[in-house]
Amino acid sequence: MLDLTKISRQMQGFSQHLTSEVAASHQRLELAQQYLKKAFECQEQLVKRQEEWRNRIIFANATPIESLETCMTIPVPPKVHTVISTDGSQIAPNHHEIAYCYLLNIGRVVLHYGQDLHPVLDSLPEVFYRPEDLYISRQWGIRTDEWMGYRRTASEATVLAELACSAKTAAPVLAMIDGSLIYWFLDQLPMEARDMILPPVLAAWQKLQQAKIPLMGYLSASRSTEATNFLRFLACPHPVPDCITHCPNQLEYVPCKKFETLRDTTIMTTQLQPGQRGPLWRSNARILELYKEQIIYFCYVHVGTEIARIEVPAWVAENSIMFDQALGLMLAQVQKGYGYPVAIAEAHNQAVVRGGDRTRFFALLERQMIKAGIKNVGISNKEARKRGSIA
């Protein structure tokens, strides 16, 4: 039980810390705005410098594809359209339960607008119990619950492509996912493990590309600094941005980190009005070298309630008509969802496994085990004691 009385004693120090952080954040923002104005005048030289020394740069950064001063109003979308989304949830494996297994549940949503078509609102559950599913990741030192999350990412992409390509509509279609299209976790995985996750994702994206259905990742409350870090090339005091030579330890003080912890969304708040997007950027994340032609581009959009980061593959970003229409459909989704895309929110609601669902799942599993002749079916003593108190 949480003792709120004891916590309240720590709140005064916490509030003082927040006050000082807000003041420091304002100073960083003002400094970043000054550097941004300077970057407007020498953007081409900074990009050239970035490209020339890209193999010696060891901090996350992105390349602006359009003018840094870009503030474009997003066009109104067509009234007749379809939006598709998937999201996943799971029941993690637990040695204290009646059986060691895990479940993935992929929520599916297809919303048709201006059409006489029924929506799709359901989920696809899948149970994993075979040894090759439960223990294959241990050879790489990856816990089963972590591997379950990686498998879920691949399943979400696969189901999204199948759902979008089977949609029986002639209207414009947008496929959306919650979160980034840049799977940063892959960078930490061994090659063998990576090869089991990334290829199905890229194959699903290729299906969408062939069907000419734009794919979009929507990031709310993004913490990214890729765009802001572009200004570090202007703040670098060295003749060339050779991080490996001059600043090999990025965890220590680095002179170009003049606005460290300042997020892209914070600086874009000062540049955009509701309904506008900023410049298009190409991510230079190292993991994207494995994406082949599916390089990820992004921009920031003022959706009214916040600055959202929008990510798309190269084949969407390079098709201006497709890209603009996709942004319009996205903004309409945010408006319909009162600040968040309704299709993504509904996909989450379809996927989430609540307490009652979990109880019914294990009750069903217990009946099957008893039916199969397995005796002494039950949870561990530890789990039983955790579910009730005798104190």
mmCIF file of C-alpha atoms in Angstrom, residues 2-387:
data_model
loop_
_atom_site.group_PDB
_atom_site.id
_atom_site.type_symbol
_atom_site.label_atom_id
_atom_site.label_comp_id
_atom_site.label_asym_id
_atom_site.label_seq_id
_atom_site.Cartn_x
_atom_site.Cartn_y
_atom_site.Cartn_z
ATOM 1 C CA LEU A 2 1.325 3.444 -0.938
ATOM 2 C CA ASP A 3 1.790 5.829 2.011
ATOM 3 C CA LEU A 4 0.833 9.232 0.570
ATOM 4 C CA THR A 5 1.660 11.000 3.837
ATOM 5 C CA LYS A 6 5.324 10.072 3.515
ATOM 6 C CA ILE A 7 5.356 11.015 -0.161
ATOM 7 C CA SER A 8 3.917 14.479 0.536
ATOM 8 C CA ARG A 9 7.079 15.370 2.476
ATOM 9 C CA GLN A 10 9.095 14.964 -0.721
ATOM 10 C CA MET A 11 6.806 17.097 -2.875
ATOM 11 C CA GLN A 12 8.269 20.448 -1.827
ATOM 12 C CA GLY A 13 11.735 19.537 -3.113
ATOM 13 C CA PHE A 14 10.203 18.121 -6.264
ATOM 14 C CA SER A 15 8.279 21.317 -7.018
ATOM 15 C CA GLN A 16 11.432 23.417 -6.534
ATOM 16 C CA HIS A 17 13.273 21.141 -8.942
ATOM 17 C CA LEU A 18 10.531 21.539 -11.551
ATOM 18 C CA THR A 19 10.604 25.331 -11.212
ATOM 19 C CA SER A 20 14.338 25.457 -11.908
ATOM 20 C CA GLU A 21 13.930 23.045 -14.823
ATOM 21 C CA VAL A 22 11.270 25.228 -16.429
ATOM 22 C CA ALA A 23 13.532 28.277 -16.219
ATOM 23 C CA ALA A 24 16.442 26.352 -17.737
ATOM 24 C CA SER A 25 14.183 25.027 -20.493
ATOM 25 C CA HIS A 26 13.137 28.566 -21.457
ATOM 26 C CA GLN A 27 16.796 29.564 -21.746
ATOM 27 C CA ARG A 28 17.573 26.555 -23.942
ATOM 28 C CA LEU A 29 14.590 27.321 -26.163
ATOM 29 C CA GLU A 30 15.625 30.948 -26.644
ATOM 30 C CA LEU A 31 19.146 29.860 -27.553
ATOM 31 C CA ALA A 32 17.854 27.214 -29.981
ATOM 32 C CA GLN A 33 15.640 29.808 -31.687
ATOM 33 C CA GLN A 34 18.688 32.013 -32.221
ATOM 34 C CA TYR A 35 20.627 29.151 -33.780
ATOM 35 C CA LEU A 36 17.629 28.201 -35.914
ATOM 36 C CA LYS A 37 17.492 31.702 -37.406
ATOM 37 C CA LYS A 38 21.191 31.462 -38.245
ATOM 38 C CA ALA A 39 20.623 28.002 -39.796
ATOM 39 C CA PHE A 40 18.000 29.489 -42.147
ATOM 40 C CA GLU A 41 20.814 31.406 -43.860
ATOM 41 C CA CYS A 42 23.370 28.589 -44.163
ATOM 42 C CA GLN A 43 21.238 25.432 -44.410
ATOM 43 C CA GLU A 44 22.941 24.129 -47.560
ATOM 44 C CA GLN A 45 26.412 24.459 -46.035
ATOM 45 C CA LEU A 46 25.303 22.665 -42.855
ATOM 46 C CA VAL A 47 23.761 19.799 -44.855
ATOM 47 C CA LYS A 48 26.950 19.495 -46.904
ATOM 48 C CA ARG A 49 28.996 19.395 -43.714
ATOM 49 C CA GLN A 50 26.677 16.788 -42.252
ATOM 50 C CA GLU A 51 26.893 14.534 -45.313
ATOM 51 C CA GLU A 52 30.658 14.874 -45.591
ATOM 52 C CA TRP A 53 31.312 13.847 -41.986
ATOM 53 C CA ARG A 54 28.371 11.512 -41.419
ATOM 54 C CA ASN A 55 30.630 8.525 -40.649
ATOM 55 C CA ARG A 56 32.363 10.468 -37.873
ATOM 56 C CA ILE A 57 29.207 11.800 -36.187
ATOM 57 C CA ILE A 58 28.040 9.783 -33.182
ATOM 58 C CA PHE A 59 24.863 11.554 -32.101
ATOM 59 C CA ALA A 60 21.356 11.106 -33.518
ATOM 60 C CA ASN A 61 20.617 13.626 -36.235
ATOM 61 C CA ALA A 62 18.375 14.133 -39.255
ATOM 62 C CA THR A 63 18.752 15.870 -42.610
ATOM 63 C CA PRO A 64 16.260 18.571 -43.653
ATOM 64 C CA ILE A 65 14.845 17.852 -47.108
ATOM 65 C CA GLU A 66 12.976 21.148 -47.303
ATOM 66 C CA SER A 67 13.750 24.666 -46.136
ATOM 67 C CA LEU A 68 13.951 24.950 -42.355
ATOM 68 C CA GLU A 69 11.476 27.836 -42.639
ATOM 69 C CA THR A 70 8.777 25.559 -44.101
ATOM 70 C CA CYS A 71 5.329 26.073 -42.572
ATOM 71 C CA MET A 72 2.749 24.486 -44.866
ATOM 72 C CA THR A 73 -0.992 24.319 -44.283
ATOM 73 C CA ILE A 74 -2.248 20.750 -44.550
ATOM 74 C CA PRO A 75 -4.906 20.350 -47.283
ATOM 75 C CA VAL A 76 -8.483 19.363 -46.527
ATOM 76 C CA PRO A 77 -8.920 15.600 -47.102
ATOM 77 C CA PRO A 78 -11.574 14.063 -49.370
ATOM 78 C CA LYS A 79 -14.845 13.296 -47.581
ATOM 79 C CA VAL A 80 -14.880 9.741 -48.924
ATOM 80 C CA HIS A 81 -11.937 7.768 -47.524
ATOM 81 C CA THR A 82 -10.895 4.804 -45.386
ATOM 82 C CA VAL A 83 -8.495 4.658 -42.431
ATOM 83 C CA ILE A 84 -6.984 1.416 -41.166
ATOM 84 C CA SER A 85 -5.002 0.771 -37.999
ATOM 85 C CA THR A 86 -3.662 -2.073 -35.872
ATOM 86 C CA ASP A 87 -2.276 -2.225 -32.355
ATOM 87 C CA GLY A 88 -1.198 -5.048 -30.090
ATOM 88 C CA SER A 89 -1.377 -6.188 -26.496
ATOM 89 C CA GLN A 90 -0.310 -9.339 -24.702
ATOM 90 C CA ILE A 91 -0.437 -11.647 -21.737
ATOM 91 C CA ALA A 92 3.149 -12.161 -20.649
ATOM 92 C CA PRO A 93 4.505 -15.590 -19.685
ATOM 93 C CA ASN A 94 4.547 -16.265 -15.952
ATOM 94 C CA HIS A 95 6.061 -19.324 -14.271
ATOM 95 C CA HIS A 96 3.602 -18.915 -11.400
ATOM 96 C CA GLU A 97 0.532 -19.307 -13.621
ATOM 97 C CA ILE A 98 -1.086 -22.641 -14.433
ATOM 98 C CA ALA A 99 0.925 -22.879 -17.672
ATOM 99 C CA TYR A 100 3.961 -21.130 -19.121
ATOM 100 C CA CYS A 101 2.795 -19.487 -22.343
ATOM 101 C CA TYR A 102 2.028 -16.081 -23.762
ATOM 102 C CA LEU A 103 -0.692 -14.512 -25.854
ATOM 103 C CA LEU A 104 -0.563 -11.773 -28.466
ATOM 104 C CA ASN A 105 -3.740 -9.915 -29.307
ATOM 105 C CA ILE A 106 -3.723 -7.679 -32.400
ATOM 106 C CA GLY A 107 -6.534 -5.127 -32.555
ATOM 107 C CA ARG A 108 -7.884 -4.390 -36.050
ATOM 108 C CA VAL A 109 -9.814 -1.319 -37.124
ATOM 109 C CA VAL A 110 -11.139 -0.280 -40.543
ATOM 110 C CA LEU A 111 -13.175 2.932 -40.616
ATOM 111 C CA HIS A 112 -14.996 3.945 -43.797
ATOM 112 C CA TYR A 113 -16.143 7.547 -44.246
ATOM 113 C CA GLY A 114 -18.737 8.640 -46.804
ATOM 114 C CA GLN A 115 -19.296 5.018 -47.870
ATOM 115 C CA ASP A 116 -22.027 2.481 -47.279
ATOM 116 C CA LEU A 117 -19.614 -0.023 -45.753
ATOM 117 C CA HIS A 118 -19.512 -1.600 -42.297
ATOM 118 C CA PRO A 119 -16.462 -0.869 -40.136
ATOM 119 C CA VAL A 120 -14.143 -3.569 -38.820
ATOM 120 C CA LEU A 121 -13.605 -3.551 -35.052
ATOM 121 C CA ASP A 122 -12.128 -6.795 -33.770
ATOM 122 C CA SER A 123 -8.919 -8.514 -32.696
ATOM 123 C CA LEU A 124 -6.810 -11.525 -33.675
ATOM 124 C CA PRO A 125 -5.446 -13.473 -30.680
ATOM 125 C CA GLU A 126 -2.633 -16.017 -30.947
ATOM 126 C CA VAL A 127 -1.298 -18.275 -28.181
ATOM 127 C CA PHE A 128 2.383 -19.261 -28.111
ATOM 128 C CA TYR A 129 3.239 -22.357 -26.105
ATOM 129 C CA ARG A 130 5.711 -24.425 -28.147
ATOM 130 C CA PRO A 131 9.318 -24.573 -26.857
ATOM 131 C CA GLU A 132 10.638 -22.949 -30.038
ATOM 132 C CA ASP A 133 8.375 -19.956 -29.366
ATOM 133 C CA LEU A 134 9.109 -19.715 -25.652
ATOM 134 C CA TYR A 135 12.831 -20.349 -25.508
ATOM 135 C CA ILE A 136 14.326 -19.457 -28.896
ATOM 136 C CA SER A 137 15.335 -15.979 -27.730
ATOM 137 C CA ARG A 138 17.406 -17.260 -24.823
ATOM 138 C CA GLN A 139 20.249 -18.241 -27.130
ATOM 139 C CA TRP A 140 20.745 -14.501 -27.719
ATOM 140 C CA GLY A 141 20.304 -13.508 -24.073
ATOM 141 C CA ILE A 142 16.853 -11.996 -24.717
ATOM 142 C CA ARG A 143 14.138 -12.562 -22.116
ATOM 143 C CA THR A 144 10.946 -14.209 -23.326
ATOM 144 C CA ASP A 145 8.792 -11.208 -22.368
ATOM 145 C CA GLU A 146 11.071 -8.908 -24.415
ATOM 146 C CA TRP A 147 10.950 -11.282 -27.384
ATOM 147 C CA MET A 148 7.171 -11.331 -27.118
ATOM 148 C CA GLY A 149 7.136 -7.554 -27.622
ATOM 149 C CA TYR A 150 9.342 -7.828 -30.710
ATOM 150 C CA ARG A 151 7.095 -10.520 -32.168
ATOM 151 C CA ARG A 152 4.114 -8.275 -31.533
ATOM 152 C CA THR A 153 5.710 -5.485 -33.582
ATOM 153 C CA ALA A 154 6.083 -7.809 -36.580
ATOM 154 C CA SER A 155 2.538 -9.123 -36.187
ATOM 155 C CA GLU A 156 1.062 -5.622 -36.088
ATOM 156 C CA ALA A 157 2.749 -4.746 -39.392
ATOM 157 C CA THR A 158 1.746 -8.004 -41.066
ATOM 158 C CA VAL A 159 -1.903 -7.738 -40.008
ATOM 159 C CA LEU A 160 -2.030 -4.065 -41.034
ATOM 160 C CA ALA A 161 -0.850 -4.855 -44.567
ATOM 161 C CA GLU A 162 -3.258 -7.783 -44.928
ATOM 162 C CA LEU A 163 -6.148 -5.669 -43.682
ATOM 163 C CA ALA A 164 -5.344 -2.710 -45.928
ATOM 164 C CA CYS A 165 -4.757 -4.748 -49.070
ATOM 165 C CA SER A 166 -8.031 -6.631 -48.581
ATOM 166 C CA ALA A 167 -10.106 -3.493 -48.034
ATOM 167 C CA LYS A 168 -12.843 -3.460 -50.665
ATOM 168 C CA THR A 169 -12.991 0.230 -51.433
ATOM 169 C CA ALA A 170 -12.052 2.532 -54.276
ATOM 170 C CA ALA A 171 -11.664 5.486 -51.908
ATOM 171 C CA PRO A 172 -8.300 6.826 -50.677
ATOM 172 C CA VAL A 173 -6.903 4.640 -47.880
ATOM 173 C CA LEU A 174 -4.494 5.460 -45.054
ATOM 174 C CA ALA A 175 -2.755 2.812 -42.917
ATOM 175 C CA MET A 176 -1.707 4.119 -39.485
ATOM 176 C CA ILE A 177 0.239 2.704 -36.564
ATOM 177 C CA ASP A 178 0.793 4.047 -33.084
ATOM 178 C CA GLY A 179 4.437 4.977 -32.615
ATOM 179 C CA SER A 180 7.607 5.104 -34.618
ATOM 180 C CA LEU A 181 8.428 3.306 -37.861
ATOM 181 C CA ILE A 182 12.062 3.349 -36.730
ATOM 182 C CA TYR A 183 12.493 0.254 -34.580
ATOM 183 C CA TRP A 184 15.383 1.440 -32.440
ATOM 184 C CA PHE A 185 15.418 -1.785 -30.395
ATOM 185 C CA LEU A 186 16.691 -3.704 -33.431
ATOM 186 C CA ASP A 187 20.045 -1.962 -33.121
ATOM 187 C CA GLN A 188 20.726 -3.895 -29.899
ATOM 188 C CA LEU A 189 19.723 -7.315 -31.243
ATOM 189 C CA PRO A 190 22.065 -9.961 -32.697
ATOM 190 C CA MET A 191 21.799 -10.384 -36.464
ATOM 191 C CA GLU A 192 20.008 -13.751 -36.184
ATOM 192 C CA ALA A 193 17.310 -12.313 -33.915
ATOM 193 C CA ARG A 194 16.960 -9.211 -36.076
ATOM 194 C CA ASP A 195 16.430 -11.349 -39.160
ATOM 195 C CA MET A 196 13.341 -12.887 -37.549
ATOM 196 C CA ILE A 197 11.684 -9.527 -36.835
ATOM 197 C CA LEU A 198 12.599 -6.993 -39.527
ATOM 198 C CA PRO A 199 12.030 -8.959 -42.801
ATOM 199 C CA PRO A 200 8.306 -9.606 -42.094
ATOM 200 C CA VAL A 201 7.856 -5.906 -41.312
ATOM 201 C CA LEU A 202 9.567 -4.765 -44.515
ATOM 202 C CA ALA A 203 7.611 -7.348 -46.538
ATOM 203 C CA ALA A 204 4.356 -5.950 -45.115
ATOM 204 C CA TRP A 205 5.402 -2.415 -46.009
ATOM 205 C CA GLN A 206 6.262 -3.525 -49.521
ATOM 206 C CA LYS A 207 2.730 -4.888 -49.921
ATOM 207 C CA LEU A 208 1.361 -1.500 -48.953
ATOM 208 C CA GLN A 209 3.710 0.186 -51.415
ATOM 209 C CA GLN A 210 2.586 -2.085 -54.243
ATOM 210 C CA ALA A 211 -1.059 -1.383 -53.343
ATOM 211 C CA LYS A 212 -0.290 2.375 -53.243
ATOM 212 C CA ILE A 213 -1.633 2.650 -49.706
ATOM 213 C CA PRO A 214 0.347 5.195 -47.653
ATOM 214 C CA LEU A 215 1.768 4.039 -44.326
ATOM 215 C CA MET A 216 2.114 6.461 -41.433
ATOM 216 C CA GLY A 217 3.475 6.293 -37.891
ATOM 217 C CA TYR A 218 1.886 8.745 -35.437
ATOM 218 C CA LEU A 219 3.927 9.768 -32.381
ATOM 219 C CA SER A 220 2.205 11.707 -29.632
ATOM 220 C CA ALA A 221 4.409 13.465 -27.045
ATOM 221 C CA SER A 222 7.539 12.621 -29.034
ATOM 222 C CA ARG A 223 10.829 12.918 -27.145
ATOM 223 C CA SER A 224 12.981 12.933 -30.275
ATOM 224 C CA THR A 225 15.854 15.411 -30.692
ATOM 225 C CA GLU A 226 16.915 14.388 -34.216
ATOM 226 C CA ALA A 227 15.883 17.695 -35.795
ATOM 227 C CA THR A 228 17.154 19.896 -32.974
ATOM 228 C CA ASN A 229 20.484 18.072 -33.134
ATOM 229 C CA PHE A 230 20.932 19.385 -36.681
ATOM 230 C CA LEU A 231 21.646 22.763 -35.052
ATOM 231 C CA ARG A 232 24.645 21.197 -33.305
ATOM 232 C CA PHE A 233 26.537 21.384 -36.606
ATOM 233 C CA LEU A 234 26.237 25.156 -36.311
ATOM 234 C CA ALA A 235 27.207 25.124 -32.626
ATOM 235 C CA CYS A 236 30.264 22.878 -33.118
ATOM 236 C CA PRO A 237 33.426 24.870 -32.162
ATOM 237 C CA HIS A 238 35.794 22.540 -34.016
ATOM 238 C CA PRO A 239 36.913 23.024 -37.642
ATOM 239 C CA VAL A 240 34.977 19.879 -38.648
ATOM 240 C CA PRO A 241 32.236 17.831 -36.841
ATOM 241 C CA ASP A 242 34.539 14.860 -36.194
ATOM 242 C CA CYS A 243 32.940 13.538 -32.997
ATOM 243 C CA ILE A 244 35.088 10.405 -32.864
ATOM 244 C CA THR A 245 38.248 12.523 -32.665
ATOM 245 C CA HIS A 246 37.106 15.555 -30.686
ATOM 246 C CA CYS A 247 34.187 14.334 -28.535
ATOM 247 C CA PRO A 248 34.251 10.512 -28.340
ATOM 248 C CA ASN A 249 32.301 10.372 -25.054
ATOM 249 C CA GLN A 250 28.911 11.969 -25.653
ATOM 250 C CA LEU A 251 27.913 11.344 -22.026
ATOM 251 C CA GLU A 252 30.445 13.929 -20.847
ATOM 252 C CA TYR A 253 30.310 17.663 -21.507
ATOM 253 C CA VAL A 254 30.203 18.340 -25.234
ATOM 254 C CA PRO A 255 30.455 21.989 -26.370
ATOM 255 C CA CYS A 256 27.801 21.645 -29.111
ATOM 256 C CA LYS A 257 25.166 20.485 -26.595
ATOM 257 C CA LYS A 258 24.016 24.023 -25.954
ATOM 258 C CA PHE A 259 20.344 23.027 -25.826
ATOM 259 C CA GLU A 260 20.597 19.488 -24.485
ATOM 260 C CA THR A 261 17.267 17.782 -23.599
ATOM 261 C CA LEU A 262 15.352 20.300 -25.757
ATOM 262 C CA ARG A 263 12.881 18.265 -27.804
ATOM 263 C CA ASP A 264 12.039 18.836 -31.448
ATOM 264 C CA THR A 265 8.403 19.377 -30.521
ATOM 265 C CA THR A 266 9.288 22.201 -28.147
ATOM 266 C CA ILE A 267 11.056 24.283 -30.763
ATOM 267 C CA MET A 268 8.413 23.470 -33.404
ATOM 268 C CA THR A 269 5.746 24.877 -31.086
ATOM 269 C CA THR A 270 7.222 28.308 -31.763
ATOM 270 C CA GLN A 271 7.217 27.791 -35.546
ATOM 271 C CA LEU A 272 3.835 26.218 -36.384
ATOM 272 C CA GLN A 273 0.183 27.203 -36.217
ATOM 273 C CA PRO A 274 -2.662 24.651 -35.863
ATOM 274 C CA GLY A 275 -3.109 22.730 -39.110
ATOM 275 C CA GLN A 276 0.446 23.380 -40.318
ATOM 276 C CA ARG A 277 3.403 21.084 -40.816
ATOM 277 C CA GLY A 278 7.092 21.890 -40.624
ATOM 278 C CA PRO A 279 9.873 20.792 -42.984
ATOM 279 C CA LEU A 280 10.326 17.209 -44.091
ATOM 280 C CA TRP A 281 13.362 15.443 -42.589
ATOM 281 C CA ARG A 282 15.229 12.240 -43.437
ATOM 282 C CA SER A 283 16.284 10.239 -40.392
ATOM 283 C CA ASN A 284 19.907 9.117 -40.274
ATOM 284 C CA ALA A 285 19.387 6.448 -37.626
ATOM 285 C CA ARG A 286 21.990 3.734 -38.048
ATOM 286 C CA ILE A 287 19.406 0.943 -37.977
ATOM 287 C CA LEU A 288 17.863 2.338 -41.183
ATOM 288 C CA GLU A 289 20.816 0.944 -43.123
ATOM 289 C CA LEU A 290 18.977 -2.391 -42.867
ATOM 290 C CA TYR A 291 15.719 -0.935 -44.193
ATOM 291 C CA LYS A 292 17.109 -0.763 -47.762
ATOM 292 C CA GLU A 293 14.771 1.460 -49.813
ATOM 293 C CA GLN A 294 12.351 1.853 -46.882
ATOM 294 C CA ILE A 295 14.204 4.821 -45.383
ATOM 295 C CA ILE A 296 12.079 6.774 -42.898
ATOM 296 C CA TYR A 297 11.216 10.458 -43.288
ATOM 297 C CA PHE A 298 9.374 12.576 -40.743
ATOM 298 C CA CYS A 299 7.838 15.973 -40.138
ATOM 299 C CA TYR A 300 6.138 17.728 -37.255
ATOM 300 C CA VAL A 301 2.481 18.731 -37.436
ATOM 301 C CA HIS A 302 0.526 21.074 -35.194
ATOM 302 C CA VAL A 303 -2.639 19.015 -34.785
ATOM 303 C CA GLY A 304 -4.315 21.553 -32.522
ATOM 304 C CA THR A 305 -3.746 19.894 -29.169
ATOM 305 C CA GLU A 306 -0.029 19.185 -29.573
ATOM 306 C CA ILE A 307 2.886 18.943 -31.983
ATOM 307 C CA ALA A 308 2.853 15.383 -33.327
ATOM 308 C CA ARG A 309 5.731 13.657 -35.071
ATOM 309 C CA ILE A 310 4.605 11.984 -38.291
ATOM 310 C CA GLU A 311 6.774 9.293 -39.896
ATOM 311 C CA VAL A 312 6.433 7.789 -43.379
ATOM 312 C CA PRO A 313 8.584 5.557 -45.595
ATOM 313 C CA ALA A 314 10.521 7.105 -48.491
ATOM 314 C CA TRP A 315 7.964 6.013 -51.110
ATOM 315 C CA VAL A 316 5.285 8.052 -49.343
ATOM 316 C CA ALA A 317 7.454 11.113 -48.708
ATOM 317 C CA GLU A 318 8.657 11.211 -52.330
ATOM 318 C CA ASN A 319 5.091 11.209 -53.688
ATOM 319 C CA SER A 320 3.894 14.721 -52.842
ATOM 320 C CA ILE A 321 0.259 14.028 -53.757
ATOM 321 C CA MET A 322 0.111 10.857 -51.645
ATOM 322 C CA PHE A 323 1.965 12.520 -48.777
ATOM 323 C CA ASP A 324 -0.274 15.598 -48.652
ATOM 324 C CA GLN A 325 -3.441 13.499 -48.822
ATOM 325 C CA ALA A 326 -2.174 11.200 -46.051
ATOM 326 C CA LEU A 327 -1.476 14.202 -43.827
ATOM 327 C CA GLY A 328 -4.972 15.520 -44.473
ATOM 328 C CA LEU A 329 -6.540 12.177 -43.523
ATOM 329 C CA MET A 330 -4.368 12.025 -40.399
ATOM 330 C CA LEU A 331 -5.436 15.497 -39.277
ATOM 331 C CA ALA A 332 -9.100 14.587 -39.843
ATOM 332 C CA GLN A 333 -8.578 11.524 -37.632
ATOM 333 C CA VAL A 334 -7.157 13.683 -34.853
ATOM 334 C CA GLN A 335 -10.130 16.027 -35.065
ATOM 335 C CA LYS A 336 -12.591 13.132 -35.008
ATOM 336 C CA GLY A 337 -10.756 11.651 -32.033
ATOM 337 C CA TYR A 338 -10.757 14.921 -30.041
ATOM 338 C CA GLY A 339 -6.966 15.268 -30.059
ATOM 339 C CA TYR A 340 -5.788 11.776 -31.021
ATOM 340 C CA PRO A 341 -6.397 9.650 -34.160
ATOM 341 C CA VAL A 342 -9.617 7.748 -33.598
ATOM 342 C CA ALA A 343 -8.528 4.696 -35.630
ATOM 343 C CA ILE A 344 -5.376 4.216 -33.531
ATOM 344 C CA ALA A 345 -7.300 4.698 -30.279
ATOM 345 C CA GLU A 346 -9.925 2.137 -31.321
ATOM 346 C CA ALA A 347 -7.234 -0.354 -32.403
ATOM 347 C CA HIS A 348 -5.750 -0.070 -28.926
ATOM 348 C CA ASN A 349 -9.149 -0.590 -27.317
ATOM 349 C CA GLN A 350 -9.692 -3.705 -29.404
ATOM 350 C CA ALA A 351 -6.249 -5.080 -28.532
ATOM 351 C CA VAL A 352 -6.018 -4.380 -24.816
ATOM 352 C CA VAL A 353 -6.285 -7.424 -22.556
ATOM 353 C CA ARG A 354 -8.118 -6.440 -19.377
ATOM 354 C CA GLY A 355 -8.136 -8.215 -16.042
ATOM 355 C CA GLY A 356 -11.353 -10.051 -16.789
ATOM 356 C CA ASP A 357 -10.037 -11.187 -20.185
ATOM 357 C CA ARG A 358 -6.899 -12.544 -18.533
ATOM 358 C CA THR A 359 -8.943 -14.466 -15.955
ATOM 359 C CA ARG A 360 -11.180 -16.000 -18.633
ATOM 360 C CA PHE A 361 -8.138 -16.896 -20.759
ATOM 361 C CA PHE A 362 -6.523 -18.885 -17.953
ATOM 362 C CA ALA A 363 -9.872 -20.453 -16.991
ATOM 363 C CA LEU A 364 -10.244 -21.680 -20.580
ATOM 364 C CA LEU A 365 -6.669 -22.951 -20.535
ATOM 365 C CA GLU A 366 -7.295 -24.739 -17.237
ATOM 366 C CA ARG A 367 -10.351 -26.546 -18.659
ATOM 367 C CA GLN A 368 -8.338 -27.686 -21.666
ATOM 368 C CA MET A 369 -5.529 -28.992 -19.445
ATOM 369 C CA ILE A 370 -7.949 -30.921 -17.233
ATOM 370 C CA LYS A 371 -9.710 -32.273 -20.319
ATOM 371 C CA ALA A 372 -6.332 -33.475 -21.590
ATOM 372 C CA GLY A 373 -5.838 -35.441 -18.357
ATOM 373 C CA ILE A 374 -3.293 -33.157 -16.698
ATOM 374 C CA LYS A 375 -3.517 -33.298 -12.891
ATOM 375 C CA ASN A 376 -2.643 -30.770 -10.187
ATOM 376 C CA VAL A 377 -3.511 -27.808 -12.371
ATOM 377 C CA GLY A 378 -3.194 -24.541 -10.473
ATOM 378 C CA ILE A 379 -1.144 -21.448 -9.782
ATOM 379 C CA SER A 380 1.911 -21.442 -7.509
ATOM 380 C CA ASN A 381 1.637 -20.821 -3.750
ATOM 381 C CA LYS A 382 3.476 -17.526 -4.229
ATOM 382 C CA GLU A 383 0.926 -16.291 -6.757
ATOM 383 C CA ALA A 384 -1.948 -17.443 -4.530
ATOM 384 C CA ARG A 385 -0.599 -15.478 -1.546
ATOM 385 C CA LYS A 386 -0.038 -12.349 -3.687
ATOM 386 C CA ARG A 387 -3.693 -12.362 -4.740
#
